[in-house]
Amino acid sequence: MRTARMHLRGALASSLLVLCLAAGASCDTFGGTDTGRAFKRLQRSPNHNGNRFINPIPTPMTQGGRLFRRMIRFVTEKGQRVPPAQPPVQRRRRADYDEAPRGGLRVTWFGHSTMLLEIDGMRVLTDPIFSQRCSPTQAVGPKRFAPTPMRIDELPHLDAIVISHDHYDHLDTASIKALAKRRGLRFFVPLGVAAHLRKWGVAGERIVQLDWWQRTQVGNLTLACTPARHFSGRGLNDRNKTLWASWAIVGPKHRVYFGGDTGMFPGFSEIGRKYGPFDITLMPIGAYDVAWQPIHLNPEEAVRAHHMLRGKLMVPIHWGTFNLALHDWDEPARRLVLAAKQQGAEIATPVVGQMVTPPPPAPPTQPWWEQVKKSAPALQAEAARTAATQ
């Protein structure tokens, strides 16, 4: 049975790759691979088994034989996985960032796991994806529900780009190439991910790659690469060839945790002891499923992890942007609000483009996803009237 499942998964993956290539995916989209001395450096990591990277605790990629059934349902069932109307976006201009945040810390959600952090006079951008689709090609694949609050060329000066891992919804080829045009901008990545960036034209001296628990300085910030429970890969034969990570971003006065993409594991407590308490935790809450529970947090787990990290304010990421799972598009937010109330956590629920600062004042908590549902009938009626007059 296991062999049959492996053959089936291989066939499905091969079919997806062929589809992407047919749709125009260029070879460099899949990134690069370390060989020779560069690969030997990866092998020296305590998190590498000589062939590939491994998780901090045993981690099955899928639970039992559920993967195939979930894939069939993903294709055949529509549900409410896409919002009925475009979610709200607060448009941003470069001038919005001319003045530093009064308290020294502010974050802006750009959708999914892309966050612009302003922390103690520095600016850090996490997992930048500005493309319409998180896919090897812009012809097919999960499409963004709403535009980003500003174009990539409109961004203010940045001091660092932080990458959690190499999946397409976190590492976007076009966005990296565009950001690489900014003189002096440096990229901070887990082990092995540098090969992708070099493939896309980023000079090696501008890339800092770290193992778990290693740290480096950029200006007055400490960037600490911290463990996560996940996996990596962009093609058919590169599963776990690069490391995945979360990050602790520590300034003289403030601390932010960036979760990237992870399942539940005891390491959150260790990260909290070493680098907490965190003024803000950026916690992934979406794209979960029972089939891949070990490698994705659900909202209730995200709140528990926030407490383990000794977080003060939790801001959700990894939701409300792309259709990546079977759950309704707004289910992560609805469950988060309930979990935060039950577990006594302070949360913010910004719309895309909304700025969040630690309280006071109180962070935004409006259930904007409910307004999206309420506005859908009116928007659909307006579209029908417009179509009838044309």
Coordinates of C-alpha atoms in Angstrom, one line a residue:
M1 CA 0.0 0.0 0.0
R2 CA 2.8 2.4 0.9
T3 CA 4.6 1.7 -2.4
A4 CA 1.3 2.4 -4.3
R5 CA 0.9 5.7 -2.5
M6 CA 4.4 6.7 -3.3
H7 CA 3.9 5.9 -7.0
L8 CA 0.6 7.8 -7.0
R9 CA 2.2 10.9 -5.4
G10 CA 5.1 10.7 -7.8
A11 CA 2.7 10.6 -10.7
L12 CA 0.7 13.5 -9.4
A13 CA 3.8 15.6 -8.8
S14 CA 5.1 14.8 -12.3
S15 CA 1.8 15.8 -13.8
L16 CA 1.9 19.1 -11.9
L17 CA 5.4 19.8 -13.1
V18 CA 4.5 19.0 -16.7
L19 CA 1.5 21.3 -16.4
C20 CA 3.6 24.1 -15.0
L21 CA 6.2 23.7 -17.8
A22 CA 3.5 23.7 -20.4
A23 CA 2.1 26.8 -18.9
G24 CA 5.3 28.6 -19.2
A25 CA 7.3 28.0 -16.0
S26 CA 11.0 28.8 -16.7
C27 CA 13.6 26.4 -15.4
D28 CA 15.1 28.9 -13.1
T29 CA 11.8 29.2 -11.2
F30 CA 12.7 25.9 -9.5
G31 CA 15.9 27.5 -8.1
G32 CA 19.4 26.2 -7.7
T33 CA 21.1 23.3 -5.8
D34 CA 24.2 23.2 -3.7
T35 CA 26.9 20.8 -4.8
G36 CA 30.5 20.1 -3.9
R37 CA 31.9 22.1 -1.0
A38 CA 28.6 24.0 -0.7
F39 CA 26.7 20.7 -0.1
K40 CA 29.3 19.5 2.3
R41 CA 28.6 22.6 4.4
L42 CA 25.0 21.6 4.6
Q43 CA 26.0 18.1 5.6
R44 CA 27.9 19.4 8.6
S45 CA 24.6 20.8 10.1
P46 CA 23.3 18.8 13.1
N47 CA 19.9 19.1 11.3
H48 CA 21.1 17.2 8.2
N49 CA 21.3 13.4 7.9
G50 CA 23.8 13.4 5.1
N51 CA 21.2 13.5 2.4
R52 CA 18.6 16.0 3.4
F53 CA 17.4 18.1 6.3
I54 CA 15.3 16.6 9.1
N55 CA 12.8 18.0 11.6
P56 CA 13.5 18.5 15.3
I57 CA 11.0 15.7 16.1
P58 CA 9.7 12.8 13.9
T59 CA 7.4 14.4 11.4
P60 CA 5.3 12.5 8.8
M61 CA 4.5 14.7 5.8
T62 CA 0.9 13.3 5.7
Q63 CA -1.3 11.5 8.1
G64 CA -2.0 8.0 6.9
G65 CA -3.5 7.5 3.4
R66 CA -5.5 10.8 3.5
L67 CA -3.4 12.8 1.0
F68 CA -4.9 11.4 -2.2
R69 CA -8.5 11.8 -0.9
R70 CA -7.7 15.4 0.1
M71 CA -6.3 16.2 -3.4
I72 CA -9.4 14.8 -5.0
R73 CA -11.6 16.9 -2.7
F74 CA -9.4 20.0 -3.4
V75 CA -10.1 19.6 -7.1
T76 CA -13.8 18.6 -7.0
E77 CA -15.2 20.5 -4.0
K78 CA -15.6 24.3 -4.2
G79 CA -17.0 25.1 -0.7
Q80 CA -16.1 28.7 0.5
R81 CA -12.4 28.5 -0.1
V82 CA -12.4 31.8 -2.1
P83 CA -14.0 34.9 -0.7
P84 CA -17.3 36.0 -2.4
A85 CA -16.0 39.5 -2.9
Q86 CA -12.5 41.1 -2.8
P87 CA -11.3 41.5 0.8
P88 CA -10.5 45.1 1.8
V89 CA -7.1 46.6 1.2
Q90 CA -5.6 49.7 2.7
R91 CA -3.5 51.3 0.0
R92 CA 0.0 52.3 1.1
R93 CA 2.4 55.0 -0.2
R94 CA 6.1 55.3 0.4
A95 CA 5.4 58.5 2.3
D96 CA 3.5 56.5 4.9
Y97 CA 6.8 55.3 6.1
D98 CA 8.6 58.6 6.2
E99 CA 8.1 58.9 9.9
A100 CA 9.2 56.1 12.2
P101 CA 6.5 54.6 14.5
R102 CA 6.2 56.6 17.6
G103 CA 6.8 53.6 19.9
G104 CA 9.6 52.2 17.8
L105 CA 7.6 49.1 16.5
R106 CA 5.1 48.7 13.8
V107 CA 4.1 45.9 11.3
T108 CA 2.2 46.1 8.1
W109 CA 0.5 43.0 6.6
F110 CA 1.0 42.7 2.9
G111 CA -0.9 39.4 2.7
H112 CA 0.0 35.8 3.5
S113 CA 3.4 35.7 5.2
T114 CA 4.7 39.0 3.8
M115 CA 5.2 41.5 6.6
L116 CA 7.0 44.8 6.7
L117 CA 8.5 45.3 10.1
E118 CA 9.6 48.6 11.4
I119 CA 11.6 47.9 14.5
D120 CA 13.9 50.2 16.4
G121 CA 14.8 52.3 13.4
M122 CA 15.2 49.3 10.9
R123 CA 13.0 47.8 8.3
V124 CA 12.7 44.1 7.6
L125 CA 10.5 42.4 5.0
T126 CA 9.5 38.8 5.5
D127 CA 8.8 36.1 2.8
P128 CA 8.1 38.7 0.1
I129 CA 5.5 37.5 -2.5
F130 CA 4.1 40.3 -4.7
S131 CA 3.1 38.0 -7.7
Q132 CA -0.5 37.3 -8.5
R133 CA 0.0 33.5 -8.0
C134 CA 2.1 31.4 -5.7
S135 CA 3.2 28.9 -8.3
P136 CA 6.0 28.0 -10.6
T137 CA 4.1 29.9 -13.3
Q138 CA 1.8 32.9 -13.4
A139 CA -0.5 31.1 -15.8
V140 CA -1.9 28.6 -13.3
G141 CA -1.8 28.1 -9.5
P142 CA -3.4 29.7 -6.4
K143 CA -4.3 33.3 -7.2
R144 CA -4.2 36.2 -4.8
F145 CA -7.6 37.2 -3.4
A146 CA -6.7 40.9 -3.3
P147 CA -3.8 43.1 -4.5
T148 CA -0.9 44.0 -2.3
P149 CA -1.1 47.4 -0.6
M150 CA 1.7 48.8 -2.7
R151 CA 3.9 47.6 -5.6
I152 CA 7.3 46.2 -5.0
D153 CA 8.9 49.3 -6.5
E154 CA 7.0 51.6 -4.2
L155 CA 8.4 50.0 -1.0
P156 CA 10.4 52.3 1.3
H157 CA 14.1 51.7 2.0
L158 CA 14.6 48.2 3.4
D159 CA 17.5 46.9 5.6
A160 CA 16.9 43.2 5.3
I161 CA 14.9 40.5 3.6
V162 CA 14.1 37.4 5.8
I163 CA 13.1 34.1 4.2
S164 CA 11.6 31.2 6.2
H165 CA 11.8 28.5 3.5
D166 CA 11.6 27.8 -0.2
H167 CA 8.0 26.9 -0.9
Y168 CA 6.3 29.0 -3.6
D169 CA 4.0 30.8 -1.2
H170 CA 7.0 32.1 0.7
L171 CA 9.9 32.4 -1.8
D172 CA 8.7 34.1 -5.0
T173 CA 11.2 34.2 -7.9
A174 CA 9.9 37.5 -9.4
S175 CA 9.8 39.3 -6.1
I176 CA 13.4 38.2 -5.2
K177 CA 14.7 39.4 -8.6
A178 CA 13.0 42.7 -8.2
L179 CA 14.3 43.2 -4.7
A180 CA 17.8 42.2 -5.8
K181 CA 17.9 45.4 -7.9
R182 CA 18.0 47.4 -4.6
R183 CA 21.7 48.3 -4.0
G184 CA 23.1 46.9 -0.8
L185 CA 19.9 45.1 0.3
R186 CA 20.8 41.8 2.1
F187 CA 18.9 38.5 2.2
F188 CA 18.9 36.3 5.3
V189 CA 17.9 32.7 4.6
P190 CA 18.1 29.2 6.1
L191 CA 20.8 26.8 4.9
G192 CA 20.6 25.8 1.3
V193 CA 18.2 28.6 0.2
A194 CA 21.1 30.7 -0.9
A195 CA 21.5 28.4 -4.0
H196 CA 18.1 29.6 -5.2
L197 CA 18.9 33.2 -4.8
R198 CA 22.2 32.9 -6.5
K199 CA 20.4 31.2 -9.4
W200 CA 18.2 34.2 -9.7
G201 CA 21.1 36.7 -9.8
V202 CA 21.6 37.7 -6.2
A203 CA 25.3 38.1 -5.5
G204 CA 26.6 35.7 -2.9
E205 CA 28.1 38.4 -0.7
R206 CA 24.6 39.8 -0.2
I207 CA 23.2 36.5 1.2
V208 CA 23.6 35.3 4.7
Q209 CA 22.5 31.7 5.3
L210 CA 22.1 30.3 8.8
D211 CA 21.4 27.1 10.6
W212 CA 19.0 26.9 13.5
W213 CA 20.2 28.8 16.6
Q214 CA 22.8 30.7 14.6
R215 CA 22.4 34.5 14.6
T216 CA 23.8 37.5 12.8
Q217 CA 23.7 41.3 13.0
V218 CA 22.2 43.8 10.6
G219 CA 22.5 47.3 12.0
N220 CA 21.2 47.3 15.5
L221 CA 19.2 44.2 15.0
T222 CA 20.0 40.6 15.9
L223 CA 18.5 38.1 13.4
A224 CA 18.3 34.7 14.9
C225 CA 17.4 31.7 12.8
T226 CA 15.2 29.5 15.0
P227 CA 13.7 26.0 14.5
A228 CA 10.4 25.2 12.8
R229 CA 8.6 21.9 12.1
H230 CA 7.9 21.9 8.3
F231 CA 9.6 20.8 5.1
S232 CA 11.0 22.2 1.9
G233 CA 11.2 21.8 -1.9
R234 CA 10.3 23.4 -5.2
G235 CA 10.6 20.5 -7.7
L236 CA 10.3 16.8 -7.9
N237 CA 13.6 15.7 -6.4
D238 CA 14.5 18.3 -3.9
R239 CA 12.4 17.4 -0.9
N240 CA 14.1 18.8 2.3
K241 CA 17.3 19.7 0.4
T242 CA 17.1 23.1 2.0
L243 CA 16.4 24.1 5.6
W244 CA 13.2 25.7 6.9
A245 CA 13.1 28.1 9.8
S246 CA 11.4 30.7 11.9
W247 CA 13.1 33.9 13.0
A248 CA 13.6 36.0 16.1
I249 CA 14.2 39.6 15.2
V250 CA 15.6 41.3 18.2
G251 CA 16.3 45.0 18.5
P252 CA 17.6 47.2 21.4
K253 CA 14.0 47.8 22.7
H254 CA 11.7 45.4 20.8
R255 CA 11.4 41.7 19.8
V256 CA 9.4 40.1 17.0
Y257 CA 8.9 36.4 16.3
F258 CA 8.2 35.4 12.6
G259 CA 6.8 31.9 12.4
G260 CA 7.0 31.4 8.6
D261 CA 5.3 28.0 8.3
T262 CA 5.4 25.4 11.0
G263 CA 3.5 22.7 12.8
M264 CA 3.3 22.4 16.6
F265 CA 6.4 21.3 18.4
P266 CA 8.1 21.8 21.8
G267 CA 10.7 24.1 20.4
F268 CA 8.4 27.1 20.7
S269 CA 9.1 27.1 24.5
E270 CA 12.9 27.0 23.9
I271 CA 12.7 29.9 21.5
G272 CA 10.6 31.8 24.0
R273 CA 13.2 31.2 26.7
K274 CA 16.1 32.2 24.6
Y275 CA 14.6 35.2 22.8
G276 CA 11.3 36.1 24.4
P277 CA 9.3 37.7 25.6
F278 CA 8.2 39.0 22.1
D279 CA 6.3 42.2 21.7
I280 CA 4.7 40.8 18.6
T281 CA 4.5 37.2 17.3
L282 CA 3.6 36.7 13.6
M283 CA 1.9 33.3 13.7
P284 CA 0.7 31.2 10.7
I285 CA -2.9 30.2 11.2
G286 CA -4.1 29.0 7.8
A287 CA -3.7 26.2 5.1
Y288 CA -4.1 23.5 7.8
D289 CA -5.7 20.1 7.3
V290 CA -5.8 16.8 9.3
A291 CA -3.8 15.2 6.4
W292 CA -0.8 17.5 7.1
Q293 CA -1.4 18.4 10.8
P294 CA 2.2 17.8 11.8
I295 CA 3.6 20.5 9.5
H296 CA 0.9 23.3 9.8
L297 CA -0.5 25.1 12.8
N298 CA -4.2 25.5 13.1
P299 CA -5.6 28.6 14.9
E300 CA -5.9 27.0 18.3
E301 CA -2.3 25.6 18.1
A302 CA -1.1 29.0 16.9
V303 CA -2.4 30.6 20.1
R304 CA -0.9 28.0 22.3
A305 CA 2.5 28.4 20.5
H306 CA 2.1 32.2 21.0
H307 CA 1.9 31.6 24.7
M308 CA 4.9 29.2 24.6
L309 CA 6.9 31.9 22.9
R310 CA 6.0 34.3 25.7
G311 CA 4.3 36.6 23.1
K312 CA 2.4 39.7 24.0
L313 CA 0.4 40.6 20.9
M314 CA -0.3 38.0 18.2
V315 CA -0.7 39.0 14.6
P316 CA -1.9 36.2 12.3
I317 CA -0.2 35.4 8.9
H318 CA -0.5 32.7 6.3
W319 CA -4.2 33.1 5.7
G320 CA -6.8 35.1 3.8
T321 CA -4.6 35.5 0.7
F322 CA -4.4 32.3 -1.4
N323 CA -6.6 29.2 -1.7
L324 CA -4.2 26.5 -0.3
A325 CA -6.5 24.1 1.7
L326 CA -10.0 22.7 2.0
H327 CA -11.2 25.0 4.8
D328 CA -13.3 28.1 4.1
W329 CA -11.2 31.1 3.4
D330 CA -12.3 32.9 6.6
E331 CA -12.3 29.9 8.9
P332 CA -8.8 30.6 10.3
A333 CA -9.8 34.0 11.5
R334 CA -13.1 32.9 13.0
R335 CA -11.4 30.1 14.9
L336 CA -8.6 32.4 15.9
V337 CA -10.9 34.9 17.5
L338 CA -12.6 32.2 19.6
A339 CA -9.3 30.5 20.5
A340 CA -7.8 33.8 21.6
K341 CA -10.8 34.5 23.9
Q342 CA -10.6 31.0 25.3
Q343 CA -6.9 31.0 25.9
G344 CA -6.6 34.6 27.0
A345 CA -4.4 36.0 24.1
E346 CA -4.3 39.5 22.7
I347 CA -4.6 39.5 19.0
A348 CA -4.8 41.9 16.1
T349 CA -6.7 41.1 12.9
P350 CA -5.6 43.7 10.3
V351 CA -6.8 43.9 6.8
V352 CA -4.1 43.8 4.1
G353 CA -2.2 47.0 4.2
Q354 CA -3.2 47.9 7.8
M355 CA -0.5 49.0 10.2
V356 CA -0.3 47.4 13.7
T357 CA 1.5 48.7 16.7
P358 CA 1.7 47.2 20.2
P359 CA -0.9 48.6 22.5
P360 CA -1.8 51.2 23.5
P361 CA -3.8 52.1 21.6
A362 CA -5.8 48.9 21.1
P363 CA -4.8 46.9 18.0
P364 CA -7.3 46.4 15.2
T365 CA -9.7 43.5 15.9
Q366 CA -12.6 44.2 13.6
P367 CA -14.0 41.0 12.0
W368 CA -13.7 42.4 8.5
W369 CA -14.2 39.0 6.9
E370 CA -17.8 39.2 7.9
Q371 CA -18.3 42.4 5.9
V372 CA -16.8 40.7 2.9
K373 CA -19.6 38.1 3.1
K374 CA -22.3 40.8 3.7
S375 CA -21.1 42.9 0.8
A376 CA -21.0 40.1 -1.7
P377 CA -24.7 40.1 -2.7
A378 CA -24.7 43.8 -3.4
L379 CA -21.5 43.6 -5.5
Q380 CA -22.9 40.6 -7.4
A381 CA -26.2 42.5 -8.1
E382 CA -24.2 45.5 -9.3
A383 CA -22.1 43.3 -11.6
A384 CA -25.3 41.8 -13.0
R385 CA -26.8 45.2 -13.7
T386 CA -23.6 46.4 -15.4
A387 CA -23.5 43.3 -17.6
A388 CA -27.2 43.8 -18.5
T389 CA -26.5 47.3 -19.8
Q390 CA -23.5 46.4 -21.9

